[in-house]
Coordinates of C-alpha atoms in Angstrom, one line a residue:
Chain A
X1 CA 39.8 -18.8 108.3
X2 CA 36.4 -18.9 108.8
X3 CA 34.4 -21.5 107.8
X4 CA 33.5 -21.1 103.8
X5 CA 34.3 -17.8 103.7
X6 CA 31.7 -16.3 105.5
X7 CA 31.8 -14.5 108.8
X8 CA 33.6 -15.4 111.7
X9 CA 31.3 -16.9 114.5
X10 CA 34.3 -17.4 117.0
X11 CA 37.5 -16.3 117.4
X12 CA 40.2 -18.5 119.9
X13 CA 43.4 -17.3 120.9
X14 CA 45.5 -20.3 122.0
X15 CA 48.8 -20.4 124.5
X16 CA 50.7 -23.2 125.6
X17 CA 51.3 -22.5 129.7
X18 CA 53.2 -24.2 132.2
X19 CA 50.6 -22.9 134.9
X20 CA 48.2 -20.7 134.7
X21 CA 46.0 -18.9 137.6
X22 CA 42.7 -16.9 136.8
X23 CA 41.3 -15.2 139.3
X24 CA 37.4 -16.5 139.9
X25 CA 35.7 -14.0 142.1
X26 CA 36.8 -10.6 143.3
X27 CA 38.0 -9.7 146.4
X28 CA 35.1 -8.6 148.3
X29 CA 34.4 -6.9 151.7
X30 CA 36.2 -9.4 154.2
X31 CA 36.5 -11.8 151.2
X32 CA 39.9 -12.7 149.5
X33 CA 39.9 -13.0 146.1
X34 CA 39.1 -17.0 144.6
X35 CA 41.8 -18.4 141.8
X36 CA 42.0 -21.6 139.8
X37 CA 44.7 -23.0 138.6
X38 CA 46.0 -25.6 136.1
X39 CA 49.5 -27.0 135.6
X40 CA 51.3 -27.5 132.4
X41 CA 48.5 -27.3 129.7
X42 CA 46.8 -24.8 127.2
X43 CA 45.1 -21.4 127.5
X44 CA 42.2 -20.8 125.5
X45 CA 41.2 -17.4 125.1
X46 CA 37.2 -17.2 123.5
X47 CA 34.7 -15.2 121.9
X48 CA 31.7 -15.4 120.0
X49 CA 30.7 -13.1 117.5
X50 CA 26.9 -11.9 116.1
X51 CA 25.2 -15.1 114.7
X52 CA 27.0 -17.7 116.8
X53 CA 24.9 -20.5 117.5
X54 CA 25.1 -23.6 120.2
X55 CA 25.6 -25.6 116.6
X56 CA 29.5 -24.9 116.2
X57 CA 30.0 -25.2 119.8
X58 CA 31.1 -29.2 119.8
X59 CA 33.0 -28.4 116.4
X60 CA 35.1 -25.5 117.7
X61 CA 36.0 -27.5 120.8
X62 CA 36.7 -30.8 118.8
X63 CA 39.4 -28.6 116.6
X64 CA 40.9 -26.9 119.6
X65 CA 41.3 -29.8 121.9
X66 CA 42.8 -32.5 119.2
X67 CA 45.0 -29.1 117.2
X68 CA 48.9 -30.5 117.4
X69 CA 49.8 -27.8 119.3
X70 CA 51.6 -29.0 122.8
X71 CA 55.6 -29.8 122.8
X72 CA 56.3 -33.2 124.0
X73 CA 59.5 -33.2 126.3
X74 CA 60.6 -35.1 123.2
X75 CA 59.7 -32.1 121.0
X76 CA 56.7 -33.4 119.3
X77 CA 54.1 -31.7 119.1
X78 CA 50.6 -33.5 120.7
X79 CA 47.4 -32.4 121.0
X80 CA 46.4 -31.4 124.6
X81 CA 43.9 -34.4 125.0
X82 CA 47.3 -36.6 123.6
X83 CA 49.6 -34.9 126.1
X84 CA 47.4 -34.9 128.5
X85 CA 47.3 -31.2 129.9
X86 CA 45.3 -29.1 131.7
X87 CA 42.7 -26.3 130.1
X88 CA 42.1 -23.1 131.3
X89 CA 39.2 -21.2 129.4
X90 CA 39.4 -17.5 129.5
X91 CA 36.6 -15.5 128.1
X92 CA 38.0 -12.5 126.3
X93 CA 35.2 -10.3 124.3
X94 CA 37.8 -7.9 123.6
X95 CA 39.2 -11.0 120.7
X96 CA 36.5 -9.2 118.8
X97 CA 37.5 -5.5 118.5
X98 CA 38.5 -4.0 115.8
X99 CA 40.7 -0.5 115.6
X100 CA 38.6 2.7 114.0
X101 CA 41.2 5.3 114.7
X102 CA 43.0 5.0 118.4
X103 CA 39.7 3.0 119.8
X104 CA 38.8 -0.5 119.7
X105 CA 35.3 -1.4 119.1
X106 CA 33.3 -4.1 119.8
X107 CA 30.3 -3.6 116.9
X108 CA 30.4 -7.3 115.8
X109 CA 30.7 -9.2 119.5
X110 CA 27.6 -11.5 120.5
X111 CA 25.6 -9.2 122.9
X112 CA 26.2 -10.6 126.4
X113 CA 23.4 -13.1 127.4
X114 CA 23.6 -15.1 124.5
X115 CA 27.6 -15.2 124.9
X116 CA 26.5 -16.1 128.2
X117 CA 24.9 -18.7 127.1
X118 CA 27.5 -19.9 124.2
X119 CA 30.5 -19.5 126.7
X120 CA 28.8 -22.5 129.1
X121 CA 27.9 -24.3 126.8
X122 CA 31.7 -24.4 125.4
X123 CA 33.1 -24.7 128.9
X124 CA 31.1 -27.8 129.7
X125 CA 31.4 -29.3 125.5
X126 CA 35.1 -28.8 126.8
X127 CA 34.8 -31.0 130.0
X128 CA 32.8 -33.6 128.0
X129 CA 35.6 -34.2 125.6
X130 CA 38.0 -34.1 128.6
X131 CA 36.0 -36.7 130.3
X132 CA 35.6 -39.1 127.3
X133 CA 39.2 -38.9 127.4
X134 CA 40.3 -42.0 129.1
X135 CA 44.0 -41.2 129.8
X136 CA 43.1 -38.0 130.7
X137 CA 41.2 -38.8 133.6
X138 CA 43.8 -41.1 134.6
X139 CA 46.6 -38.4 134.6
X140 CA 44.2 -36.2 136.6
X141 CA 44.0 -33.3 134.1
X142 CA 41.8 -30.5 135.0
X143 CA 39.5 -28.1 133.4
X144 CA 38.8 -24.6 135.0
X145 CA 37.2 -21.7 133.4
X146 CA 36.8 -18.1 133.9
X147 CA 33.4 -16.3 134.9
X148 CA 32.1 -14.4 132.0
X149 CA 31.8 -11.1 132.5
X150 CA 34.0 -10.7 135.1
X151 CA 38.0 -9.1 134.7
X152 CA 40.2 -12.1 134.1
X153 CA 42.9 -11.2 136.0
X154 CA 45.4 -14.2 134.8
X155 CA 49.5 -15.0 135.8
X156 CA 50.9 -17.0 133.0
X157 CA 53.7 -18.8 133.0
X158 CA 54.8 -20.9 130.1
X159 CA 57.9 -22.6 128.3
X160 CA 57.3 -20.8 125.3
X161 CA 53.5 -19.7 124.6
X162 CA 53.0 -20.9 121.1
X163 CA 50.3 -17.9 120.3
X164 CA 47.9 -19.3 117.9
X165 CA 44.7 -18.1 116.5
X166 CA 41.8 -19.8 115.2
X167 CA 38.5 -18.3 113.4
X168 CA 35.5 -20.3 113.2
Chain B
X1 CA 41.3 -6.4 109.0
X2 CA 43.7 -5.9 105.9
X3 CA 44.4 -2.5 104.5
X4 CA 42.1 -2.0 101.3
X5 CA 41.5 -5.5 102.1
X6 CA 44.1 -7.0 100.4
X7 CA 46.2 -9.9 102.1
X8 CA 47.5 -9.2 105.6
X9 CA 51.2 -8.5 106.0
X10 CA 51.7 -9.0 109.6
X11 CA 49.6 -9.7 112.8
X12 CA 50.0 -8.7 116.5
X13 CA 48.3 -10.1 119.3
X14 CA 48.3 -7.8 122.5
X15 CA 48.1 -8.1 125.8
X16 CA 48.5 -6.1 128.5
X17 CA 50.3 -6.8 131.7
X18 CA 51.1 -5.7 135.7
X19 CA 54.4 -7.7 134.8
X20 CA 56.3 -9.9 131.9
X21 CA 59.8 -11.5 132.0
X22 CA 61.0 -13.1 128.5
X23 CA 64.3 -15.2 128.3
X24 CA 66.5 -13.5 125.6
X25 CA 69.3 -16.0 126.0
X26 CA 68.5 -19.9 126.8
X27 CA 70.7 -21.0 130.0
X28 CA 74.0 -23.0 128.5
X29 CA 77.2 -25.1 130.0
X30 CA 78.1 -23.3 132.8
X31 CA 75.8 -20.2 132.3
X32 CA 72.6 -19.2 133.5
X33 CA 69.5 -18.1 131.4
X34 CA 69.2 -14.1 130.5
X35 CA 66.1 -12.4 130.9
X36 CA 64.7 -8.8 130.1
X37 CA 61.9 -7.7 132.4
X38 CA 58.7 -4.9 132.2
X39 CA 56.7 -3.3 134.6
X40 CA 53.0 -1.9 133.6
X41 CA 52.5 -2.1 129.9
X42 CA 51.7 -3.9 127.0
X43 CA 53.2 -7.1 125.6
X44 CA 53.4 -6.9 121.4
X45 CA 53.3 -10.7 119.9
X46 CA 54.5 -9.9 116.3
X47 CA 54.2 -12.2 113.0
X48 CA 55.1 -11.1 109.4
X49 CA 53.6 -12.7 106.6
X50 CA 55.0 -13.0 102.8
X51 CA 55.1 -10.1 100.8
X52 CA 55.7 -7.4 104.6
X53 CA 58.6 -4.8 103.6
X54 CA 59.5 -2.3 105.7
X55 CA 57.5 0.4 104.7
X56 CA 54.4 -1.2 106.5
X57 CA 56.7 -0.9 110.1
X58 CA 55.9 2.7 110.8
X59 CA 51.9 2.1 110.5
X60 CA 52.5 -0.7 112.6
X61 CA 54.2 1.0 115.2
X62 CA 52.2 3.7 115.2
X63 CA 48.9 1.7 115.3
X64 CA 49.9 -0.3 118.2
X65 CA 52.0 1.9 120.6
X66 CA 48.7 4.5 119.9
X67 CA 45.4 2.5 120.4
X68 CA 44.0 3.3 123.6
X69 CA 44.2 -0.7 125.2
X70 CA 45.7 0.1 129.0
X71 CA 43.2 0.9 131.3
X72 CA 44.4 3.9 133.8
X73 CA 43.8 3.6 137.8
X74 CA 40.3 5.5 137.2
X75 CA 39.2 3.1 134.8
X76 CA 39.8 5.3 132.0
X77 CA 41.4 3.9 128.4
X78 CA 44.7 5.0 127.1
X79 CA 47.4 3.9 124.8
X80 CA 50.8 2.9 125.9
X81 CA 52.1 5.7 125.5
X82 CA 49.8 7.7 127.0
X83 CA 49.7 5.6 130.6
X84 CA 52.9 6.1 130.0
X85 CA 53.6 2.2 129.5
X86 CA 56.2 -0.2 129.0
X87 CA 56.6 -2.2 126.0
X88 CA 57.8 -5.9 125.5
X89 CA 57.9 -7.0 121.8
X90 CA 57.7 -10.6 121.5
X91 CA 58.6 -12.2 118.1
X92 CA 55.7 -15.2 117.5
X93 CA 55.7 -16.6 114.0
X94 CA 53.0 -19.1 115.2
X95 CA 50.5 -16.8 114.9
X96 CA 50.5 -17.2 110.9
X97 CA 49.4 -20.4 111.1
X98 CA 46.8 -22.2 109.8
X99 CA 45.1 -25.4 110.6
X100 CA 45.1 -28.1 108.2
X101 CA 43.3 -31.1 110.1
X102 CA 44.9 -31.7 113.2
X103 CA 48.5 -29.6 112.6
X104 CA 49.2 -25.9 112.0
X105 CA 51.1 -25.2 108.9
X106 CA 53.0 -21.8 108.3
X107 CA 53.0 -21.3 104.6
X108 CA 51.6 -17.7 104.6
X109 CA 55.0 -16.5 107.2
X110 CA 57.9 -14.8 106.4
X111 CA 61.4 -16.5 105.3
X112 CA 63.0 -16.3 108.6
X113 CA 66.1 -14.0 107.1
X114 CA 63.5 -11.6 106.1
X115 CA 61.6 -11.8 109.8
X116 CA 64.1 -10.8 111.4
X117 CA 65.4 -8.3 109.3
X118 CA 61.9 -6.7 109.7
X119 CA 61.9 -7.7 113.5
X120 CA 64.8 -5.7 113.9
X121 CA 63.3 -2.8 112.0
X122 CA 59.7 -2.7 114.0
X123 CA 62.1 -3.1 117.4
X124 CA 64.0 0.2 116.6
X125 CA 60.2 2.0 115.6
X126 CA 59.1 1.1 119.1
X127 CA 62.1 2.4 120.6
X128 CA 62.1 5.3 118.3
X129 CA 58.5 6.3 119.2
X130 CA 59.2 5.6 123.1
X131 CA 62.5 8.2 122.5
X132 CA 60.2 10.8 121.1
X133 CA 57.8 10.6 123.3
X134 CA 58.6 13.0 126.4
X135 CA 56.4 11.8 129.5
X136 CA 57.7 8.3 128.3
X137 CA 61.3 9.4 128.9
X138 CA 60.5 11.2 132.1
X139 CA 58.6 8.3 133.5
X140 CA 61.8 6.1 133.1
X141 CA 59.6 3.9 130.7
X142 CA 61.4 0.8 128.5
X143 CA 60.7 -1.0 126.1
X144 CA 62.3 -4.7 126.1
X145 CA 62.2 -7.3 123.2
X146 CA 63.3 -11.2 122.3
X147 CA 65.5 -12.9 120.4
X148 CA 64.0 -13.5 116.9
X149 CA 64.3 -17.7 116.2
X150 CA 64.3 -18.0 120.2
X151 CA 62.6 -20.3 122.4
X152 CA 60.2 -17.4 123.9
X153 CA 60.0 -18.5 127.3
X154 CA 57.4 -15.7 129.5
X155 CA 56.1 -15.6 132.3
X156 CA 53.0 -12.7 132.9
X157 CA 50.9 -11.1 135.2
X158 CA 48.4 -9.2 134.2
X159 CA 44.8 -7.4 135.8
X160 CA 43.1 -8.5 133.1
X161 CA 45.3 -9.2 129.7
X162 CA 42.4 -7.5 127.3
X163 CA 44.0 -9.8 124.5
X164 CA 43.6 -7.6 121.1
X165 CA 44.1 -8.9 117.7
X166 CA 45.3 -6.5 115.1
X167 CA 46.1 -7.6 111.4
X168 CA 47.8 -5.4 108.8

């Protein structure tokens, strides 16, 4: 599904959720863990591959924000920026694996600084289109994002999850 | 990710979980919803795509219930089986789809009589596979699956779901 054929750059993963909590920072020595939390909305699961650039950042979010993919209580099927929901973005290097034998690897993942890098840059092309979004802002939808690197230790609870996938 | 590289006949998406309930039977007039319920496992979202026969279930099976995805409590990586594991298989025909501007379309799936003839089929693999293995038995693992054409309401807790993609 990549673009032209050629190799993937990024690889989403998509679910539809009622709520959704991702745990922010670890627990710590006389620290409880930190969470955030969205309401009824979309999971997107994201990682970048060798040769992503900032370039197909604002394209990548455009097609995952406005893709017809949340179920009206009518049963039609909106966009999340139509519905409005919330968006929780997850960053998942282990999208990229691929099996050799019984073991996943990871040979074709962005190194980590420069997914760093990509992964806020998508988080905040993400709020920008939520903010241009007047009706969105009006129902209060939220964006909240996990911290890349760390485990994303997520509860999920949905209506039906609607797993999708996307290559770019 | 295709065998030989040829067209893929089916796609999982995995995730592993602490906990995942699944509805297997929508609540109606005068009846409550029925659920099915795992512990520690993994969580199987299957698709078939045109041209899947059964032959191509074993390899399946055996990929998935084999590939060393759940993390033991020392950090180490093991299959499913191995953990030993519990298994929830999750029919998702959404993941064949493919964007066309703004809407997913599902031309590459299954007829549904065929789906859930091979749904059926990659059930009793899993359950097959979970028989034979001993420590599986011994360790009062189960292995729990939806209602092919269902509404697949879940709800999932997870340490981290280490989302995998696996075509075939």
């Amino acid at each position: 599904m990549a673009a032209a054929g050629g190799p993937e750059r990024a690889r989403a993963v998509l679910q539809q959720c009622l709520r959704a909590s991702l745990q922010v920072k670890p627990p710590g020595p006389g620290a409880q863990a930190e969470w955030v939390q969205i309401e009824r909305g979309m999971v997107i699961y994201i990682c970048f591959f060798k040769g992503a650039t900032d370039e197909i950042i604002p394209k990548i979010v455009n097609s995952l924000l406005n893709l017809k993919l949340c179920e009206t209580p009518a049963g039609q099927f909106v966009s999340v920026l139509e519905l409005p929901g919330d968006v929780l973005v997850v960053p998942q290097a282990t999208l990229g694996g691929k099996a050799k034998g019984k073991r996943m690897q990871y040979h074709a993942n962005i190194d980590k600084e420069d997914g760093m890098k990509l992964y806020g840059q998508f988080v905040s092309e993400c709020q920008r289109e939520l903010a241009s979004c007047g009706h969105c802002g009006e129902a209060g939808v939220v964006l909240r994002h996990g911290t890349y690197g760390n485990r994303q230790v997520l509860k999920l609870d949905t209506n039906g999850p609607y797993t999708h996938l996307m290559d770019f």
